[in-house]
Amino acid sequence: MRRTSIKNTRINGEVQKELSRIISREIKDPRIHAMTSVTHVMVTPDLKECKAYISVLGDEKEQSDTLEGLKSASGFIRRELAASINLRNTPEITFYLDQSIEYAINMSKKIDEVISKQSQKDNNSEE
């Protein structure tokens, strides 16, 4: 696998920042949940394609609705991206659901449960 260049890393960061702004402020689609964030963006070196990973704080229906809303608004998002970022090519954006934040929250809850059970067990053994 090829290493990501500094230029490509900079482009990824700029595209991520602009996508976040466009999704939160410009799109008026009611299917898109208010708590939607862009977690990671990967633009190909030829600037033709872009994978945008989004995280939605909500249940599965809200996540799927948000993904559908973003897919239907991808033309508008691409046009806004072209207007705000001066690139040779404006990439075709594909949205993917990022479950990593939800996974981390669930793991944190499980760790807290184990710690509380352990502390209760320790308190009972001291008595």
Tab-separated table of N, CA and C in Angstrom:
chain	number	residue	atom	x	y	z
A	1	MET	N	0.848	-1.182	0.000
A	1	MET	CA	0.000	0.000	0.000
A	1	MET	C	0.888	1.238	0.000
A	2	ARG	N	0.488	2.199	-0.794
A	2	ARG	CA	1.277	3.407	-0.944
A	2	ARG	C	1.065	4.362	0.225
A	3	ARG	N	2.142	5.021	0.608
A	3	ARG	CA	2.082	5.982	1.691
A	3	ARG	C	1.363	7.253	1.239
A	4	THR	N	0.591	7.867	2.114
A	4	THR	CA	-0.140	9.085	1.792
A	4	THR	C	0.815	10.274	1.824
A	5	SER	N	0.794	11.079	0.771
A	5	SER	CA	1.675	12.239	0.697
A	5	SER	C	1.165	13.373	1.584
A	6	ILE	N	2.025	14.323	1.833
A	6	ILE	CA	1.654	15.477	2.650
A	6	ILE	C	0.568	16.285	1.952
A	7	LYS	N	0.679	16.418	0.634
A	7	LYS	CA	-0.326	17.153	-0.132
A	7	LYS	C	-1.684	16.475	-0.026
A	8	ASN	N	-1.700	15.153	-0.156
A	8	ASN	CA	-2.961	14.424	-0.076
A	8	ASN	C	-3.549	14.494	1.331
A	9	THR	N	-2.717	14.468	2.353
A	9	THR	CA	-3.189	14.603	3.725
A	9	THR	C	-3.825	15.970	3.946
A	10	ARG	N	-3.206	16.999	3.401
A	10	ARG	CA	-3.745	18.355	3.507
A	10	ARG	C	-5.086	18.475	2.783
A	11	ILE	N	-5.181	17.876	1.605
A	11	ILE	CA	-6.440	17.895	0.840
A	11	ILE	C	-7.526	17.155	1.609
A	12	ASN	N	-7.180	15.988	2.188
A	12	ASN	CA	-8.154	15.229	2.979
A	12	ASN	C	-8.702	16.063	4.133
A	13	GLY	N	-7.834	16.770	4.833
A	13	GLY	CA	-8.264	17.603	5.950
A	13	GLY	C	-9.161	18.746	5.509
A	14	GLU	N	-8.803	19.368	4.399
A	14	GLU	CA	-9.609	20.487	3.902
A	14	GLU	C	-10.984	20.011	3.423
A	15	VAL	N	-11.017	18.885	2.723
A	15	VAL	CA	-12.292	18.333	2.251
A	15	VAL	C	-13.156	17.925	3.442
A	16	GLN	N	-12.547	17.339	4.469
A	16	GLN	CA	-13.305	16.946	5.655
A	16	GLN	C	-13.925	18.158	6.338
A	17	LYS	N	-13.140	19.220	6.469
A	17	LYS	CA	-13.645	20.449	7.108
A	17	LYS	C	-14.804	21.042	6.327
A	18	GLU	N	-14.667	21.094	5.003
A	18	GLU	CA	-15.729	21.669	4.173
A	18	GLU	C	-16.969	20.775	4.133
A	19	LEU	N	-16.783	19.451	4.085
A	19	LEU	CA	-17.938	18.554	4.115
A	19	LEU	C	-18.707	18.713	5.420
A	20	SER	N	-17.997	18.835	6.520
A	20	SER	CA	-18.657	19.042	7.816
A	20	SER	C	-19.481	20.324	7.804
A	21	ARG	N	-18.901	21.380	7.248
A	21	ARG	CA	-19.623	22.653	7.183
A	21	ARG	C	-20.850	22.547	6.292
A	22	ILE	N	-20.705	21.930	5.139
A	22	ILE	CA	-21.817	21.813	4.197
A	22	ILE	C	-22.941	20.974	4.791
A	23	ILE	N	-22.584	19.849	5.410
A	23	ILE	CA	-23.614	18.971	5.969
A	23	ILE	C	-24.339	19.636	7.129
A	24	SER	N	-23.613	20.340	7.982
A	24	SER	CA	-24.256	20.930	9.153
A	24	SER	C	-25.006	22.221	8.859
A	25	ARG	N	-24.555	23.005	7.866
A	25	ARG	CA	-25.152	24.326	7.659
A	25	ARG	C	-25.921	24.508	6.367
A	26	GLU	N	-25.550	23.810	5.314
A	26	GLU	CA	-26.125	24.094	4.001
A	26	GLU	C	-27.290	23.182	3.624
A	27	ILE	N	-27.244	21.931	4.029
A	27	ILE	CA	-28.270	20.966	3.599
A	27	ILE	C	-29.499	21.110	4.476
A	28	LYS	N	-30.661	21.176	3.842
A	28	LYS	CA	-31.919	21.341	4.565
A	28	LYS	C	-32.782	20.081	4.541
A	29	ASP	N	-32.209	18.940	4.181
A	29	ASP	CA	-32.943	17.682	4.083
A	29	ASP	C	-33.335	17.195	5.483
A	30	PRO	N	-34.627	16.952	5.740
A	30	PRO	CA	-35.040	16.509	7.083
A	30	PRO	C	-34.579	15.090	7.421
A	31	ARG	N	-34.164	14.314	6.424
A	31	ARG	CA	-33.688	12.955	6.701
A	31	ARG	C	-32.327	12.962	7.374
A	32	ILE	N	-31.557	14.027	7.173
A	32	ILE	CA	-30.207	14.091	7.722
A	32	ILE	C	-30.287	14.521	9.184
A	33	HIS	N	-29.810	13.661	10.058
A	33	HIS	CA	-29.864	13.885	11.500
A	33	HIS	C	-28.977	15.070	11.883
A	34	ALA	N	-29.394	15.800	12.900
A	34	ALA	CA	-28.651	16.985	13.333
A	34	ALA	C	-27.281	16.629	13.913
A	35	MET	N	-27.172	15.456	14.508
A	35	MET	CA	-25.909	15.039	15.122
A	35	MET	C	-25.114	14.145	14.160
A	36	THR	N	-24.802	14.688	12.994
A	36	THR	CA	-24.016	13.977	11.986
A	36	THR	C	-22.652	14.640	11.889
A	37	SER	N	-21.611	13.821	11.941
A	37	SER	CA	-20.269	14.373	11.823
A	37	SER	C	-19.449	13.556	10.840
A	38	VAL	N	-18.516	14.228	10.184
A	38	VAL	CA	-17.611	13.576	9.247
A	38	VAL	C	-16.380	13.173	10.049
A	39	THR	N	-16.142	11.854	10.151
A	39	THR	CA	-15.039	11.380	10.981
A	39	THR	C	-13.739	11.227	10.207
A	40	HIS	N	-13.827	10.873	8.928
A	40	HIS	CA	-12.614	10.631	8.158
A	40	HIS	C	-12.926	10.801	6.677
A	41	VAL	N	-11.971	11.327	5.927
A	41	VAL	CA	-12.122	11.504	4.481
A	41	VAL	C	-10.863	10.986	3.806
A	42	MET	N	-11.057	10.249	2.723
A	42	MET	CA	-9.930	9.761	1.923
A	42	MET	C	-10.172	10.127	0.459
A	43	VAL	N	-9.370	11.048	-0.050
A	43	VAL	CA	-9.446	11.472	-1.447
A	43	VAL	C	-8.330	10.753	-2.197
A	44	THR	N	-8.672	10.191	-3.358
A	44	THR	CA	-7.645	9.511	-4.149
A	44	THR	C	-6.643	10.533	-4.672
A	45	PRO	N	-5.402	10.110	-4.932
A	45	PRO	CA	-4.377	11.059	-5.393
A	45	PRO	C	-4.731	11.775	-6.701
A	46	ASP	N	-5.546	11.147	-7.568
A	46	ASP	CA	-5.934	11.812	-8.812
A	46	ASP	C	-7.141	12.735	-8.636
A	47	LEU	N	-7.654	12.853	-7.407
A	47	LEU	CA	-8.779	13.738	-7.047
A	47	LEU	C	-10.078	13.379	-7.768
A	48	LYS	N	-10.248	12.123	-8.150
A	48	LYS	CA	-11.463	11.706	-8.850
A	48	LYS	C	-12.523	11.170	-7.894
A	49	GLU	N	-12.103	10.517	-6.824
A	49	GLU	CA	-13.049	9.897	-5.895
A	49	GLU	C	-12.717	10.280	-4.460
A	50	CYS	N	-13.757	10.251	-3.638
A	50	CYS	CA	-13.604	10.591	-2.229
A	50	CYS	C	-14.493	9.659	-1.405
A	51	LYS	N	-13.910	9.044	-0.390
A	51	LYS	CA	-14.676	8.243	0.558
A	51	LYS	C	-14.829	9.078	1.820
A	52	ALA	N	-16.066	9.348	2.189
A	52	ALA	CA	-16.338	10.135	3.390
A	52	ALA	C	-17.021	9.239	4.410
A	53	TYR	N	-16.406	9.111	5.578
A	53	TYR	CA	-16.961	8.295	6.653
A	53	TYR	C	-17.686	9.210	7.622
A	54	ILE	N	-18.981	8.906	7.850
A	54	ILE	CA	-19.797	9.757	8.709
A	54	ILE	C	-20.249	8.969	9.934
A	55	SER	N	-20.457	9.687	11.002
A	55	SER	CA	-20.967	9.112	12.237
A	55	SER	C	-22.250	9.844	12.599
A	56	VAL	N	-23.283	9.065	12.929
A	56	VAL	CA	-24.583	9.629	13.274
A	56	VAL	C	-24.931	9.183	14.683
A	57	LEU	N	-25.205	10.136	15.556
A	57	LEU	CA	-25.601	9.822	16.917
A	57	LEU	C	-27.106	9.589	16.919
A	58	GLY	N	-27.497	8.318	16.866
A	58	GLY	CA	-28.910	7.974	16.821
A	58	GLY	C	-29.084	6.483	16.586
A	59	ASP	N	-30.336	6.070	16.411
A	59	ASP	CA	-30.587	4.653	16.187
A	59	ASP	C	-30.328	4.272	14.730
A	60	GLU	N	-30.546	2.994	14.412
A	60	GLU	CA	-30.227	2.496	13.074
A	60	GLU	C	-31.072	3.159	11.988
A	61	LYS	N	-32.345	3.458	12.287
A	61	LYS	CA	-33.206	4.101	11.291
A	61	LYS	C	-32.697	5.506	10.969
A	62	GLU	N	-32.310	6.252	11.988
A	62	GLU	CA	-31.775	7.601	11.762
A	62	GLU	C	-30.469	7.537	10.974
A	63	GLN	N	-29.642	6.531	11.251
A	63	GLN	CA	-28.391	6.375	10.521
A	63	GLN	C	-28.639	6.063	9.055
A	64	SER	N	-29.572	5.138	8.775
A	64	SER	CA	-29.856	4.796	7.377
A	64	SER	C	-30.538	5.954	6.653
A	65	ASP	N	-31.426	6.675	7.338
A	65	ASP	CA	-32.075	7.845	6.729
A	65	ASP	C	-31.044	8.925	6.391
A	66	THR	N	-30.100	9.150	7.296
A	66	THR	CA	-29.062	10.145	7.060
A	66	THR	C	-28.203	9.753	5.866
A	67	LEU	N	-27.853	8.480	5.785
A	67	LEU	CA	-27.043	7.996	4.665
A	67	LEU	C	-27.789	8.173	3.345
A	68	GLU	N	-29.088	7.870	3.335
A	68	GLU	CA	-29.897	8.062	2.118
A	68	GLU	C	-29.996	9.544	1.754
A	69	GLY	N	-30.196	10.398	2.756
A	69	GLY	CA	-30.266	11.836	2.503
A	69	GLY	C	-28.974	12.385	1.932
A	70	LEU	N	-27.843	11.918	2.457
A	70	LEU	CA	-26.550	12.377	1.951
A	70	LEU	C	-26.300	11.874	0.534
A	71	LYS	N	-26.699	10.639	0.258
A	71	LYS	CA	-26.524	10.108	-1.098
A	71	LYS	C	-27.368	10.879	-2.097
A	72	SER	N	-28.575	11.238	-1.709
A	72	SER	CA	-29.427	11.990	-2.638
A	72	SER	C	-28.938	13.432	-2.817
A	73	ALA	N	-28.246	13.972	-1.817
A	73	ALA	CA	-27.744	15.346	-1.900
A	73	ALA	C	-26.296	15.402	-2.371
A	74	SER	N	-25.736	14.290	-2.840
A	74	SER	CA	-24.312	14.260	-3.186
A	74	SER	C	-23.965	15.233	-4.317
A	75	GLY	N	-24.870	15.445	-5.267
A	75	GLY	CA	-24.618	16.415	-6.334
A	75	GLY	C	-24.497	17.832	-5.798
A	76	PHE	N	-25.425	18.192	-4.909
A	76	PHE	CA	-25.386	19.513	-4.278
A	76	PHE	C	-24.116	19.676	-3.448
A	77	ILE	N	-23.774	18.627	-2.691
A	77	ILE	CA	-22.577	18.678	-1.842
A	77	ILE	C	-21.332	18.840	-2.703
A	78	ARG	N	-21.284	18.127	-3.815
A	78	ARG	CA	-20.120	18.214	-4.711
A	78	ARG	C	-20.003	19.622	-5.305
A	79	ARG	N	-21.122	20.215	-5.687
A	79	ARG	CA	-21.105	21.563	-6.250
A	79	ARG	C	-20.641	22.580	-5.213
A	80	GLU	N	-21.128	22.455	-3.976
A	80	GLU	CA	-20.701	23.358	-2.899
A	80	GLU	C	-19.222	23.173	-2.582
A	81	LEU	N	-18.764	21.927	-2.633
A	81	LEU	CA	-17.352	21.636	-2.393
A	81	LEU	C	-16.478	22.271	-3.472
A	82	ALA	N	-16.931	22.198	-4.720
A	82	ALA	CA	-16.185	22.799	-5.830
A	82	ALA	C	-16.113	24.313	-5.682
A	83	ALA	N	-17.186	24.918	-5.166
A	83	ALA	CA	-17.200	26.372	-4.999
A	83	ALA	C	-16.292	26.824	-3.855
A	84	SER	N	-16.128	25.978	-2.833
A	84	SER	CA	-15.359	26.413	-1.665
A	84	SER	C	-13.893	25.982	-1.697
A	85	ILE	N	-13.575	24.894	-2.400
A	85	ILE	CA	-12.191	24.425	-2.478
A	85	ILE	C	-11.742	24.468	-3.936
A	86	ASN	N	-10.616	25.084	-4.180
A	86	ASN	CA	-10.088	25.198	-5.535
A	86	ASN	C	-9.179	24.003	-5.827
A	87	LEU	N	-9.770	22.961	-6.426
A	87	LEU	CA	-9.021	21.769	-6.809
A	87	LEU	C	-9.096	21.599	-8.325
A	88	ARG	N	-8.133	20.876	-8.859
A	88	ARG	CA	-8.123	20.594	-10.291
A	88	ARG	C	-9.387	19.825	-10.690
A	89	ASN	N	-9.731	18.807	-9.919
A	89	ASN	CA	-10.951	18.034	-10.109
A	89	ASN	C	-11.720	18.039	-8.797
A	90	THR	N	-13.040	18.055	-8.882
A	90	THR	CA	-13.850	17.896	-7.683
A	90	THR	C	-14.214	16.421	-7.577
A	91	PRO	N	-13.861	15.780	-6.476
A	91	PRO	CA	-14.057	14.332	-6.388
A	91	PRO	C	-15.525	13.924	-6.287
A	92	GLU	N	-15.819	12.737	-6.789
A	92	GLU	CA	-17.130	12.103	-6.633
A	92	GLU	C	-17.164	11.533	-5.211
A	93	ILE	N	-18.151	11.921	-4.415
A	93	ILE	CA	-18.175	11.580	-2.998
A	93	ILE	C	-19.051	10.355	-2.764
A	94	THR	N	-18.503	9.392	-2.023
A	94	THR	CA	-19.246	8.215	-1.595
A	94	THR	C	-19.258	8.222	-0.075
A	95	PHE	N	-20.451	8.113	0.512
A	95	PHE	CA	-20.588	8.164	1.962
A	95	PHE	C	-20.661	6.765	2.551
A	96	TYR	N	-19.947	6.579	3.655
A	96	TYR	CA	-19.951	5.319	4.395
A	96	TYR	C	-20.258	5.617	5.850
A	97	LEU	N	-20.960	4.699	6.506
A	97	LEU	CA	-21.293	4.858	7.912
A	97	LEU	C	-20.125	4.386	8.772
A	98	ASP	N	-19.689	5.217	9.693
A	98	ASP	CA	-18.583	4.891	10.591
A	98	ASP	C	-19.154	4.510	11.949
A	99	GLN	N	-18.970	3.271	12.340
A	99	GLN	CA	-19.507	2.762	13.604
A	99	GLN	C	-18.495	2.833	14.743
A	100	SER	N	-17.314	3.376	14.511
A	100	SER	CA	-16.246	3.309	15.517
A	100	SER	C	-16.589	4.076	16.796
A	101	ILE	N	-17.255	5.213	16.702
A	101	ILE	CA	-17.591	5.985	17.902
A	101	ILE	C	-18.623	5.234	18.735
A	102	GLU	N	-19.626	4.672	18.068
A	102	GLU	CA	-20.646	3.892	18.763
A	102	GLU	C	-20.013	2.667	19.435
A	103	TYR	N	-19.096	2.016	18.746
A	103	TYR	CA	-18.393	0.858	19.290
A	103	TYR	C	-17.590	1.257	20.524
A	104	ALA	N	-16.914	2.396	20.464
A	104	ALA	CA	-16.116	2.867	21.594
A	104	ALA	C	-16.993	3.188	22.803
A	105	ILE	N	-18.155	3.762	22.576
A	105	ILE	CA	-19.073	4.074	23.673
A	105	ILE	C	-19.559	2.791	24.342
A	106	ASN	N	-19.921	1.794	23.532
A	106	ASN	CA	-20.373	0.521	24.088
A	106	ASN	C	-19.265	-0.168	24.878
A	107	MET	N	-18.047	-0.145	24.364
A	107	MET	CA	-16.925	-0.763	25.078
A	107	MET	C	-16.649	-0.032	26.395
A	108	SER	N	-16.763	1.279	26.389
A	108	SER	CA	-16.548	2.063	27.599
A	108	SER	C	-17.595	1.715	28.666
A	109	LYS	N	-18.850	1.537	28.230
A	109	LYS	CA	-19.910	1.141	29.174
A	109	LYS	C	-19.617	-0.228	29.767
A	110	LYS	N	-19.170	-1.162	28.931
A	110	LYS	CA	-18.860	-2.505	29.424
A	110	LYS	C	-17.693	-2.476	30.416
A	111	ILE	N	-16.697	-1.672	30.140
A	111	ILE	CA	-15.567	-1.544	31.056
A	111	ILE	C	-16.020	-0.953	32.387
A	112	ASP	N	-16.887	0.066	32.328
A	112	ASP	CA	-17.414	0.661	33.559
A	112	ASP	C	-18.209	-0.354	34.371
A	113	GLU	N	-18.992	-1.214	33.697
A	113	GLU	CA	-19.761	-2.246	34.393
A	113	GLU	C	-18.838	-3.225	35.102
A	114	VAL	N	-17.778	-3.647	34.421
A	114	VAL	CA	-16.832	-4.585	35.026
A	114	VAL	C	-16.141	-3.958	36.225
A	115	ILE	N	-15.760	-2.699	36.105
A	115	ILE	CA	-15.099	-2.009	37.215
A	115	ILE	C	-16.045	-1.867	38.407
A	116	SER	N	-17.304	-1.535	38.162
A	116	SER	CA	-18.261	-1.387	39.265
A	116	SER	C	-18.530	-2.734	39.930
A	117	LYS	N	-18.632	-3.809	39.145
A	117	LYS	CA	-18.829	-5.137	39.731
A	117	LYS	C	-17.618	-5.541	40.566
A	118	GLN	N	-16.439	-5.219	40.067
A	118	GLN	CA	-15.214	-5.547	40.799
A	118	GLN	C	-15.130	-4.771	42.106
A	119	SER	N	-15.505	-3.499	42.078
A	119	SER	CA	-15.456	-2.690	43.302
A	119	SER	C	-16.500	-3.165	44.307
A	120	GLN	N	-17.674	-3.603	43.820
A	120	GLN	CA	-18.684	-4.157	44.725
A	120	GLN	C	-18.188	-5.454	45.350
A	121	LYS	N	-17.515	-6.267	44.543
A	121	LYS	CA	-16.968	-7.527	45.044
A	121	LYS	C	-15.886	-7.250	46.089
A	122	ASP	N	-15.050	-6.234	45.839
A	122	ASP	CA	-14.002	-5.874	46.791
A	122	ASP	C	-14.596	-5.353	48.097
A	123	ASN	N	-15.673	-4.553	47.995
A	123	ASN	CA	-16.326	-4.014	49.191
A	123	ASN	C	-16.947	-5.134	50.008
A	124	ASN	N	-17.552	-6.115	49.357
A	124	ASN	CA	-18.179	-7.235	50.065
A	124	ASN	C	-17.135	-8.128	50.728
A	125	SER	N	-15.973	-8.281	50.126
A	125	SER	CA	-14.941	-9.124	50.717
A	125	SER	C	-14.264	-8.456	51.910
A	126	GLU	N	-14.261	-7.125	51.988
A	126	GLU	CA	-13.666	-6.416	53.101
A	126	GLU	C	-14.532	-6.521	54.354
A	127	GLU	N	-15.819	-6.695	54.168
A	127	GLU	CA	-16.732	-6.735	55.308
A	127	GLU	C	-16.706	-8.028	55.986
